[in-house]
PDB file of C-alpha atoms and ligand atoms in Angstrom:
ATOM      1  CA  MET A 711      -4.212  19.249  12.807  1.00  0.00           C
ATOM      2  CA  ASP A 712      -7.989  19.085  12.620  1.00  0.00           C
ATOM      3  CA  THR A 713      -9.816  15.762  12.522  1.00  0.00           C
ATOM      4  CA  VAL A 714     -13.067  15.492  10.570  1.00  0.00           C
ATOM      5  CA  ARG A 715     -15.459  12.545  10.617  1.00  0.00           C
ATOM      6  CA  ASP A 716     -18.257  13.986   8.491  1.00  0.00           C
ATOM      7  CA  LEU A 717     -18.143  14.348   4.696  1.00  0.00           C
ATOM      8  CA  ASN A 718     -19.532  17.900   4.653  1.00  0.00           C
ATOM      9  CA  ALA A 719     -16.944  19.010   7.217  1.00  0.00           C
ATOM     10  CA  LEU A 720     -14.220  17.406   5.102  1.00  0.00           C
ATOM     11  CA  ARG A 721     -15.407  19.217   1.981  1.00  0.00           C
ATOM     12  CA  GLU A 722     -15.578  22.548   3.825  1.00  0.00           C
ATOM     13  CA  SER A 723     -12.047  22.167   5.211  1.00  0.00           C
ATOM     14  CA  VAL A 724     -10.610  21.177   1.848  1.00  0.00           C
ATOM     15  CA  ALA A 725     -12.476  24.034   0.119  1.00  0.00           C
ATOM     16  CA  ALA A 726     -10.959  26.454   2.645  1.00  0.00           C
ATOM     17  CA  PHE A 727      -7.457  25.171   1.809  1.00  0.00           C
ATOM     18  CA  ARG A 728      -8.120  25.726  -1.892  1.00  0.00           C
ATOM     19  CA  ALA A 729      -9.662  29.155  -1.316  1.00  0.00           C
ATOM     20  CA  ALA A 730      -6.427  30.111   0.473  1.00  0.00           C
ATOM     21  CA  GLY A 731      -4.511  29.144  -2.681  1.00  0.00           C
ATOM     22  CA  GLN A 732      -3.123  25.875  -1.322  1.00  0.00           C
ATOM     23  CA  ARG A 733      -2.820  22.649  -3.294  1.00  0.00           C
ATOM     24  CA  VAL A 734      -4.187  19.562  -1.548  1.00  0.00           C
ATOM     25  CA  ALA A 735      -2.285  16.279  -1.279  1.00  0.00           C
ATOM     26  CA  LEU A 736      -3.781  13.044   0.060  1.00  0.00           C
ATOM     27  CA  VAL A 737      -2.132  10.226   2.016  1.00  0.00           C
ATOM     28  CA  PRO A 738      -4.650   7.363   2.326  1.00  0.00           C
ATOM     29  CA  THR A 739      -3.965   4.887   5.160  1.00  0.00           C
ATOM     30  CA  MET A 740      -5.645   2.232   7.260  1.00  0.00           C
ATOM     31  CA  GLY A 741      -4.025   3.541  10.453  1.00  0.00           C
ATOM     32  CA  ALA A 742      -1.647   1.605  12.748  1.00  0.00           C
ATOM     33  CA  LEU A 743       0.850   4.121  11.461  1.00  0.00           C
ATOM     34  CA  HIS A 744       4.613   3.598  11.409  1.00  0.00           C
ATOM     35  CA  ALA A 745       7.658   5.317   9.916  1.00  0.00           C
ATOM     36  CA  GLY A 746       6.580   4.175   6.447  1.00  0.00           C
ATOM     37  CA  HIS A 747       3.451   6.328   6.721  1.00  0.00           C
ATOM     38  CA  VAL A 748       5.464   9.233   8.125  1.00  0.00           C
ATOM     39  CA  ALA A 749       7.629   9.015   4.979  1.00  0.00           C
ATOM     40  CA  LEU A 750       4.446   9.417   2.884  1.00  0.00           C
ATOM     41  CA  ILE A 751       3.460  12.545   4.840  1.00  0.00           C
ATOM     42  CA  GLU A 752       7.024  13.903   4.529  1.00  0.00           C
ATOM     43  CA  ALA A 753       6.967  13.307   0.772  1.00  0.00           C
ATOM     44  CA  ALA A 754       3.584  15.051   0.457  1.00  0.00           C
ATOM     45  CA  LYS A 755       4.645  18.147   2.468  1.00  0.00           C
ATOM     46  CA  ARG A 756       5.715  20.874   0.068  1.00  0.00           C
ATOM     47  CA  PRO A 757       5.483  24.646   0.155  1.00  0.00           C
ATOM     48  CA  GLY A 758       1.959  25.697  -0.766  1.00  0.00           C
ATOM     49  CA  THR A 759       0.536  22.233  -0.057  1.00  0.00           C
ATOM     50  CA  LYS A 760      -1.913  21.093   2.605  1.00  0.00           C
ATOM     51  CA  VAL A 761      -1.615  17.420   3.469  1.00  0.00           C
ATOM     52  CA  VAL A 762      -4.783  15.451   4.175  1.00  0.00           C
ATOM     53  CA  ALA A 763      -4.372  11.932   5.621  1.00  0.00           C
ATOM     54  CA  SER A 764      -7.221   9.461   5.800  1.00  0.00           C
ATOM     55  CA  ILE A 765      -7.545   6.562   8.205  1.00  0.00           C
ATOM     56  CA  PHE A 766     -10.137   3.987   7.245  1.00  0.00           C
ATOM     57  CA  VAL A 767      -9.829   0.238   7.793  1.00  0.00           C
ATOM     58  CA  ASN A 768     -11.623  -0.676   4.606  1.00  0.00           C
ATOM     59  CA  PRO A 769     -13.717  -3.836   5.115  1.00  0.00           C
ATOM     60  CA  THR A 770     -14.177  -4.498   1.386  1.00  0.00           C
ATOM     61  CA  GLN A 771     -10.488  -5.198   0.821  1.00  0.00           C
ATOM     62  CA  PHE A 772     -10.364  -7.990   3.420  1.00  0.00           C
ATOM     63  CA  GLY A 773     -11.374 -11.529   2.495  1.00  0.00           C
ATOM     64  CA  PRO A 774     -13.697 -13.556   4.756  1.00  0.00           C
ATOM     65  CA  ASN A 775     -10.757 -15.359   6.429  1.00  0.00           C
ATOM     66  CA  GLU A 776      -8.474 -12.351   6.693  1.00  0.00           C
ATOM     67  CA  ASP A 777      -7.553 -10.161   9.648  1.00  0.00           C
ATOM     68  CA  LEU A 778     -10.216  -7.386   9.478  1.00  0.00           C
ATOM     69  CA  SER A 779     -11.434  -7.854  13.062  1.00  0.00           C
ATOM     70  CA  ARG A 780      -7.931  -8.040  14.534  1.00  0.00           C
ATOM     71  CA  TYR A 781      -6.371  -5.411  12.244  1.00  0.00           C
ATOM     72  CA  PRO A 782      -4.545  -3.041  14.644  1.00  0.00           C
ATOM     73  CA  ARG A 783      -6.537   0.087  15.526  1.00  0.00           C
ATOM     74  CA  ARG A 784      -4.635   2.819  17.385  1.00  0.00           C
ATOM     75  CA  GLU A 785      -6.495   6.052  16.758  1.00  0.00           C
ATOM     76  CA  MET A 786      -4.935   8.186  19.516  1.00  0.00           C
ATOM     77  CA  ALA A 787      -1.359   7.118  18.715  1.00  0.00           C
ATOM     78  CA  ASP A 788      -2.031   7.636  14.995  1.00  0.00           C
ATOM     79  CA  ILE A 789      -3.365  11.156  15.589  1.00  0.00           C
ATOM     80  CA  ARG A 790      -0.273  12.012  17.634  1.00  0.00           C
ATOM     81  CA  MET A 791       2.009  10.658  14.925  1.00  0.00           C
ATOM     82  CA  LEU A 792       0.229  12.580  12.150  1.00  0.00           C
ATOM     83  CA  ASN A 793       0.365  15.774  14.203  1.00  0.00           C
ATOM     84  CA  GLU A 794       4.085  15.368  14.783  1.00  0.00           C
ATOM     85  CA  ALA A 795       4.656  14.598  11.104  1.00  0.00           C
ATOM     86  CA  GLY A 796       3.031  17.908  10.148  1.00  0.00           C
ATOM     87  CA  CYS A 797      -0.180  16.575   8.590  1.00  0.00           C
ATOM     88  CA  ASP A 798      -2.785  19.348   8.169  1.00  0.00           C
ATOM     89  CA  LEU A 799      -6.088  17.461   8.251  1.00  0.00           C
ATOM     90  CA  LEU A 800      -7.214  13.959   9.192  1.00  0.00           C
ATOM     91  CA  TRP A 801     -10.223  12.379   7.470  1.00  0.00           C
ATOM     92  CA  LEU A 802     -11.656   9.654   9.720  1.00  0.00           C
ATOM     93  CA  PRO A 803     -14.859   8.382   8.116  1.00  0.00           C
ATOM     94  CA  SER A 804     -17.034   5.627   9.571  1.00  0.00           C
ATOM     95  CA  VAL A 805     -17.989   2.468   7.676  1.00  0.00           C
ATOM     96  CA  GLU A 806     -21.531   3.917   7.327  1.00  0.00           C
ATOM     97  CA  THR A 807     -20.152   7.090   5.732  1.00  0.00           C
ATOM     98  CA  MET A 808     -18.085   5.140   3.225  1.00  0.00           C
ATOM     99  CA  TYR A 809     -20.607   2.372   2.540  1.00  0.00           C
ATOM    100  CA  PRO A 810     -24.119   3.658   3.303  1.00  0.00           C
ATOM    101  CA  ASP A 811     -27.120   1.371   2.930  1.00  0.00           C
ATOM    102  CA  GLY A 812     -27.708   0.597  -0.729  1.00  0.00           C
ATOM    103  CA  PHE A 813     -24.053   1.031  -1.748  1.00  0.00           C
ATOM    104  CA  ALA A 814     -23.711  -1.014  -4.942  1.00  0.00           C
ATOM    105  CA  THR A 815     -20.691   0.128  -6.938  1.00  0.00           C
ATOM    106  CA  THR A 816     -17.337  -1.586  -7.429  1.00  0.00           C
ATOM    107  CA  VAL A 817     -14.281  -0.361  -9.314  1.00  0.00           C
ATOM    108  CA  HIS A 818     -12.635  -3.381 -10.941  1.00  0.00           C
ATOM    109  CA  VAL A 819      -9.266  -3.077 -12.674  1.00  0.00           C
ATOM    110  CA  SER A 820      -8.543  -5.970 -15.054  1.00  0.00           C
ATOM    111  CA  GLY A 821      -5.102  -7.310 -15.887  1.00  0.00           C
ATOM    112  CA  VAL A 822      -2.854  -5.679 -13.341  1.00  0.00           C
ATOM    113  CA  SER A 823      -5.199  -6.801 -10.502  1.00  0.00           C
ATOM    114  CA  ASP A 824      -5.410 -10.409 -11.613  1.00  0.00           C
ATOM    115  CA  GLY A 825      -2.168 -12.121 -10.574  1.00  0.00           C
ATOM    116  CA  PHE A 826      -0.113 -12.268  -7.379  1.00  0.00           C
ATOM    117  CA  ASP A 827      -2.089 -10.748  -4.469  1.00  0.00           C
ATOM    118  CA  GLY A 828      -5.141 -10.474  -6.727  1.00  0.00           C
ATOM    119  CA  ALA A 829      -5.076 -14.258  -7.240  1.00  0.00           C
ATOM    120  CA  SER A 830      -4.365 -15.045  -3.571  1.00  0.00           C
ATOM    121  CA  ARG A 831      -6.805 -12.488  -2.195  1.00  0.00           C
ATOM    122  CA  PRO A 832      -9.862 -12.507  -4.492  1.00  0.00           C
ATOM    123  CA  GLY A 833     -11.703  -9.178  -4.423  1.00  0.00           C
ATOM    124  CA  HIS A 834      -8.901  -7.410  -2.547  1.00  0.00           C
ATOM    125  CA  PHE A 835      -8.021  -4.967  -5.315  1.00  0.00           C
ATOM    126  CA  ASP A 836     -11.695  -4.290  -6.113  1.00  0.00           C
ATOM    127  CA  GLY A 837     -11.990  -3.144  -2.492  1.00  0.00           C
ATOM    128  CA  VAL A 838      -8.843  -1.033  -2.750  1.00  0.00           C
ATOM    129  CA  ALA A 839      -9.765   0.549  -6.106  1.00  0.00           C
ATOM    130  CA  THR A 840     -13.303   1.308  -4.923  1.00  0.00           C
ATOM    131  CA  VAL A 841     -12.313   2.907  -1.619  1.00  0.00           C
ATOM    132  CA  VAL A 842      -9.415   4.864  -3.134  1.00  0.00           C
ATOM    133  CA  SER A 843     -11.742   6.175  -5.879  1.00  0.00           C
ATOM    134  CA  LYS A 844     -14.131   7.332  -3.179  1.00  0.00           C
ATOM    135  CA  LEU A 845     -11.333   8.996  -1.203  1.00  0.00           C
ATOM    136  CA  PHE A 846     -10.189  10.759  -4.370  1.00  0.00           C
ATOM    137  CA  ASN A 847     -13.707  12.067  -5.034  1.00  0.00           C
ATOM    138  CA  GLN A 848     -14.151  13.134  -1.401  1.00  0.00           C
ATOM    139  CA  VAL A 849     -10.845  14.973  -1.013  1.00  0.00           C
ATOM    140  CA  GLU A 850     -10.181  15.914  -4.672  1.00  0.00           C
ATOM    141  CA  PRO A 851      -6.420  16.099  -4.179  1.00  0.00           C
ATOM    142  CA  VAL A 852      -3.974  17.119  -6.909  1.00  0.00           C
ATOM    143  CA  ALA A 853      -1.551  14.431  -5.713  1.00  0.00           C
ATOM    144  CA  ALA A 854      -1.795  11.220  -3.693  1.00  0.00           C
ATOM    145  CA  TYR A 855       1.034   9.287  -2.031  1.00  0.00           C
ATOM    146  CA  PHE A 856       1.335   5.508  -1.714  1.00  0.00           C
ATOM    147  CA  GLY A 857       4.152   3.242  -0.507  1.00  0.00           C
ATOM    148  CA  GLU A 858       5.991   1.095  -3.029  1.00  0.00           C
ATOM    149  CA  LYS A 859       5.842  -1.752  -0.510  1.00  0.00           C
ATOM    150  CA  ASP A 860       2.323  -2.451  -1.797  1.00  0.00           C
ATOM    151  CA  TYR A 861       3.653  -2.440  -5.331  1.00  0.00           C
ATOM    152  CA  GLN A 862       0.707  -4.164  -7.003  1.00  0.00           C
ATOM    153  CA  GLN A 863      -1.695  -1.805  -5.227  1.00  0.00           C
ATOM    154  CA  LEU A 864       0.287   1.138  -6.611  1.00  0.00           C
ATOM    155  CA  ALA A 865       0.131  -0.340 -10.134  1.00  0.00           C
ATOM    156  CA  VAL A 866      -3.639  -0.909  -9.813  1.00  0.00           C
ATOM    157  CA  ILE A 867      -4.180   2.668  -8.636  1.00  0.00           C
ATOM    158  CA  ARG A 868      -2.051   4.099 -11.451  1.00  0.00           C
ATOM    159  CA  ARG A 869      -4.096   2.056 -13.954  1.00  0.00           C
ATOM    160  CA  PHE A 870      -7.558   3.228 -12.835  1.00  0.00           C
ATOM    161  CA  VAL A 871      -6.406   6.821 -12.377  1.00  0.00           C
ATOM    162  CA  ALA A 872      -5.285   6.816 -16.022  1.00  0.00           C
ATOM    163  CA  ASP A 873      -8.343   4.897 -17.251  1.00  0.00           C
ATOM    164  CA  LEU A 874     -10.913   7.007 -15.372  1.00  0.00           C
ATOM    165  CA  ASP A 875      -9.197  10.367 -16.005  1.00  0.00           C
ATOM    166  CA  PHE A 876      -8.631  11.308 -12.389  1.00  0.00           C
ATOM    167  CA  ALA A 877      -6.469  14.449 -12.585  1.00  0.00           C
ATOM    168  CA  ILE A 878      -4.310  13.259  -9.696  1.00  0.00           C
ATOM    169  CA  ASP A 879      -0.564  12.776  -9.655  1.00  0.00           C
ATOM    170  CA  ILE A 880       0.102   9.338  -8.111  1.00  0.00           C
ATOM    171  CA  VAL A 881       3.407   9.371  -6.269  1.00  0.00           C
ATOM    172  CA  GLY A 882       5.076   6.107  -5.225  1.00  0.00           C
ATOM    173  CA  VAL A 883       7.310   6.463  -2.164  1.00  0.00           C
ATOM    174  CA  PRO A 884      10.191   3.985  -1.636  1.00  0.00           C
ATOM    175  CA  THR A 885       9.628   1.249   0.941  1.00  0.00           C
ATOM    176  CA  GLN A 886      10.798   2.154   4.439  1.00  0.00           C
ATOM    177  CA  ARG A 887      12.745  -0.637   6.125  1.00  0.00           C
ATOM    178  CA  ASP A 888      13.851  -1.580   9.616  1.00  0.00           C
ATOM    179  CA  ASP A 889      17.636  -1.554  10.177  1.00  0.00           C
ATOM    180  CA  ASP A 890      17.929  -5.207   9.157  1.00  0.00           C
ATOM    181  CA  GLY A 891      16.025  -4.600   5.897  1.00  0.00           C
ATOM    182  CA  LEU A 892      12.533  -5.920   6.731  1.00  0.00           C
ATOM    183  CA  ALA A 893       9.914  -3.739   5.025  1.00  0.00           C
ATOM    184  CA  MET A 894       7.858  -1.789   7.552  1.00  0.00           C
ATOM    185  CA  SER A 895       4.259  -2.988   7.740  1.00  0.00           C
ATOM    186  CA  SER A 896       1.396  -2.622  10.178  1.00  0.00           C
ATOM    187  CA  ARG A 897       1.251  -6.438  10.163  1.00  0.00           C
ATOM    188  CA  ASN A 898       4.839  -6.923  11.435  1.00  0.00           C
ATOM    189  CA  ILE A 899       3.491  -6.665  15.002  1.00  0.00           C
ATOM    190  CA  TYR A 900       1.889 -10.098  14.506  1.00  0.00           C
ATOM    191  CA  LEU A 901       5.380 -11.687  14.331  1.00  0.00           C
ATOM    192  CA  ASP A 902       6.834 -13.139  17.531  1.00  0.00           C
ATOM    193  CA  ASP A 903      10.545 -12.540  18.289  1.00  0.00           C
ATOM    194  CA  GLU A 904      11.774 -15.671  16.526  1.00  0.00           C
ATOM    195  CA  GLN A 905       9.571 -15.067  13.463  1.00  0.00           C
ATOM    196  CA  ARG A 906      10.703 -11.446  13.322  1.00  0.00           C
ATOM    197  CA  LYS A 907      14.357 -12.587  13.199  1.00  0.00           C
ATOM    198  CA  GLN A 908      13.611 -15.119  10.462  1.00  0.00           C
ATOM    199  CA  ALA A 909      11.533 -12.635   8.443  1.00  0.00           C
ATOM    200  CA  VAL A 910      14.642 -10.747   7.347  1.00  0.00           C
ATOM    201  CA  ALA A 911      15.274 -13.646   4.944  1.00  0.00           C
ATOM    202  CA  LEU A 912      12.584 -12.146   2.693  1.00  0.00           C
ATOM    203  CA  PRO A 913      14.317  -8.854   1.763  1.00  0.00           C
ATOM    204  CA  ARG A 914      17.696 -10.616   1.731  1.00  0.00           C
ATOM    205  CA  ALA A 915      16.548 -13.321  -0.695  1.00  0.00           C
ATOM    206  CA  LEU A 916      14.936 -10.698  -2.935  1.00  0.00           C
ATOM    207  CA  GLY A 917      18.118  -8.600  -2.917  1.00  0.00           C
ATOM    208  CA  VAL A 918      20.285 -11.574  -3.902  1.00  0.00           C
ATOM    209  CA  ALA A 919      17.835 -12.614  -6.627  1.00  0.00           C
ATOM    210  CA  ALA A 920      17.458  -9.091  -8.022  1.00  0.00           C
ATOM    211  CA  ARG A 921      21.233  -8.700  -8.365  1.00  0.00           C
ATOM    212  CA  ALA A 922      21.535 -12.081 -10.099  1.00  0.00           C
ATOM    213  CA  ILE A 923      18.726 -11.250 -12.545  1.00  0.00           C
ATOM    214  CA  ALA A 924      20.266  -7.846 -13.275  1.00  0.00           C
ATOM    215  CA  LYS A 925      23.547  -9.650 -14.116  1.00  0.00           C
ATOM    216  CA  GLY A 926      21.656 -11.757 -16.677  1.00  0.00           C
ATOM    217  CA  GLU A 927      21.465 -15.074 -14.794  1.00  0.00           C
ATOM    218  CA  ASP A 928      18.705 -17.510 -15.697  1.00  0.00           C
ATOM    219  CA  VAL A 929      15.522 -16.074 -14.184  1.00  0.00           C
ATOM    220  CA  GLU A 930      13.794 -19.379 -13.377  1.00  0.00           C
ATOM    221  CA  SER A 931      16.783 -20.798 -11.510  1.00  0.00           C
ATOM    222  CA  VAL A 932      17.302 -17.532  -9.629  1.00  0.00           C
ATOM    223  CA  LEU A 933      13.637 -17.553  -8.558  1.00  0.00           C
ATOM    224  CA  ASP A 934      13.912 -21.207  -7.518  1.00  0.00           C
ATOM    225  CA  ASP A 935      16.973 -20.421  -5.394  1.00  0.00           C
ATOM    226  CA  ALA A 936      15.085 -17.572  -3.707  1.00  0.00           C
ATOM    227  CA  ARG A 937      12.152 -19.901  -2.982  1.00  0.00           C
ATOM    228  CA  THR A 938      14.493 -22.529  -1.499  1.00  0.00           C
ATOM    229  CA  THR A 939      16.123 -19.901   0.727  1.00  0.00           C
ATOM    230  CA  LEU A 940      12.746 -18.658   1.961  1.00  0.00           C
ATOM    231  CA  VAL A 941      11.436 -22.144   2.719  1.00  0.00           C
ATOM    232  CA  GLY A 942      14.703 -22.841   4.592  1.00  0.00           C
ATOM    233  CA  ALA A 943      14.048 -19.742   6.706  1.00  0.00           C
ATOM    234  CA  GLY A 944      10.601 -21.026   7.689  1.00  0.00           C
ATOM    235  CA  PHE A 945       8.410 -19.225   5.127  1.00  0.00           C
ATOM    236  CA  THR A 946       5.503 -20.772   3.263  1.00  0.00           C
ATOM    237  CA  ILE A 947       5.638 -19.216  -0.173  1.00  0.00           C
ATOM    238  CA  ASP A 948       2.687 -17.685  -1.920  1.00  0.00           C
ATOM    239  CA  TYR A 949       4.658 -16.340  -4.899  1.00  0.00           C
ATOM    240  CA  VAL A 950       8.132 -15.196  -5.888  1.00  0.00           C
ATOM    241  CA  ALA A 951       7.916 -13.787  -9.404  1.00  0.00           C
ATOM    242  CA  LEU A 952       9.448 -11.396 -11.886  1.00  0.00           C
ATOM    243  CA  ALA A 953       7.032  -9.008 -13.587  1.00  0.00           C
ATOM    244  CA  ASP A 954       6.889  -5.996 -15.862  1.00  0.00           C
ATOM    245  CA  ALA A 955       7.076  -3.008 -13.504  1.00  0.00           C
ATOM    246  CA  GLU A 956       4.051  -1.306 -15.071  1.00  0.00           C
ATOM    247  CA  THR A 957       1.658  -4.021 -16.281  1.00  0.00           C
ATOM    248  CA  LEU A 958       2.842  -6.720 -13.842  1.00  0.00           C
ATOM    249  CA  ALA A 959       2.776  -9.219 -16.733  1.00  0.00           C
ATOM    250  CA  GLU A 960       5.123 -12.155 -16.092  1.00  0.00           C
ATOM    251  CA  ASN A 961       8.114 -12.972 -18.332  1.00  0.00           C
ATOM    252  CA  PRO A 962       8.884  -9.302 -18.967  1.00  0.00           C
ATOM    253  CA  ALA A 963      11.283  -8.230 -21.705  1.00  0.00           C
ATOM    254  CA  VAL A 964      14.819  -7.521 -20.419  1.00  0.00           C
ATOM    255  CA  ASP A 965      14.775  -3.964 -21.783  1.00  0.00           C
ATOM    256  CA  ARG A 966      11.612  -3.097 -19.812  1.00  0.00           C
ATOM    257  CA  PRO A 967      11.608  -1.896 -16.183  1.00  0.00           C
ATOM    258  CA  ARG A 968      11.127  -5.082 -14.134  1.00  0.00           C
ATOM    259  CA  ARG A 969      10.108  -5.773 -10.560  1.00  0.00           C
ATOM    260  CA  LEU A 970      10.704  -8.811  -8.402  1.00  0.00           C
ATOM    261  CA  LEU A 971       7.686  -9.467  -6.176  1.00  0.00           C
ATOM    262  CA  ALA A 972       7.134 -11.895  -3.321  1.00  0.00           C
ATOM    263  CA  ALA A 973       4.521 -12.862  -0.766  1.00  0.00           C
ATOM    264  CA  ALA A 974       5.140 -15.489   1.884  1.00  0.00           C
ATOM    265  CA  ARG A 975       3.747 -16.509   5.239  1.00  0.00           C
ATOM    266  CA  MET A 976       5.764 -16.584   8.421  1.00  0.00           C
ATOM    267  CA  GLY A 977       3.459 -18.523  10.723  1.00  0.00           C
ATOM    268  CA  ALA A 978       0.033 -16.925  10.255  1.00  0.00           C
ATOM    269  CA  THR A 979       1.468 -13.605   9.075  1.00  0.00           C
ATOM    270  CA  ARG A 980       1.536 -12.903   5.353  1.00  0.00           C
ATOM    271  CA  LEU A 981       4.413 -10.622   4.364  1.00  0.00           C
ATOM    272  CA  ILE A 982       4.969  -9.002   0.969  1.00  0.00           C
ATOM    273  CA  ASP A 983       7.991  -7.260  -0.464  1.00  0.00           C
ATOM    274  CA  ASN A 984       9.373  -6.247  -3.860  1.00  0.00           C
ATOM    275  CA  ILE A 985      12.475  -4.807  -5.428  1.00  0.00           C
ATOM    276  CA  ALA A 986      13.350  -3.157  -8.727  1.00  0.00           C
ATOM    277  CA  ILE A 987      15.714  -4.887 -11.149  1.00  0.00           C
ATOM    278  CA  GLU A 988      18.470  -2.457 -12.113  1.00  0.00           C
ATOM    279  CA  LEU A 989      18.446  -1.870 -15.884  1.00  0.00           C
TER     280      LEU A 989
HETATM  281  O1  PAF B 777      -2.398   0.714   1.642  1.00  0.00           O
HETATM  282  C1  PAF B 777      -3.364   0.910   2.410  1.00  0.00           C
HETATM  283  O2  PAF B 777      -3.214   1.257   3.573  1.00  0.00           O
HETATM  284  C2  PAF B 777      -4.775   0.676   1.891  1.00  0.00           C
HETATM  285  O3  PAF B 777      -4.813  -0.383   0.988  1.00  0.00           O
HETATM  286  C3  PAF B 777      -5.404   1.954   1.273  1.00  0.00           C
HETATM  287  C4  PAF B 777      -4.621   2.417   0.054  1.00  0.00           C
HETATM  288  C5  PAF B 777      -5.447   3.051   2.318  1.00  0.00           C
HETATM  289  C6  PAF B 777      -6.845   1.653   0.819  1.00  0.00           C
HETATM  290  O4  PAF B 777      -7.618   1.209   1.873  1.00  0.00           O
END
């Protein structure tokens, strides 16, 4: 796997893939890679496809009091993992390459960005939509792969790709989980042993709630029960909510695909998870 840090070198490498008749798929990441990212690379690998991964810890998607400075950075380990996963090219831009002096453009996606993480983390999805738009224009992939764990992010990306006519197939890859069910996340390393044990309450509470909602039980009382369970396990809740799986509007119709979404803090660590409601 080659690593490129310069935009011209990236464009030359990607042009060479295309000239050889290969399609190009992109897996955008912020590094600190784990099995969830490997699943994205695996999903992207297809005959006739070259897989480009990017690693860029995007400062514009972190709020002033968030973990940008302590976000895990493990370049050598990440490169090894991408190599082993069969990635073809790594795009490793600097902050100056992505946001040169005078940079003044923001991609803002209304509606789907507004609630949940968008409400708790103002500006977060503007940062995501802007950097992902740039990555799309830099790499010009035919397909891009994102984890369903960041479900609202996936919905935001699908929205702007449709609205701005990016000819890119956006593929959502199911959340990868540890054996006990906790969704894999680069932030799980912030949990101490006791918090890690308690954190499994999040996927368990969502699973119980999703089954109850699918059976037709009263949504508000099911959500309240899930909140009570999470507080009992030591979480501070940000939100536990049922939303339309596409628009993320709350109070979705029962005949629409629906998604149960949650964010909660275990100590200082904010965890998110989500689950589909079976139709
Ligand atoms: O999910 C992530 O790792 C990031 O939000 C992304 C999509 C790479 C944009 O910085």
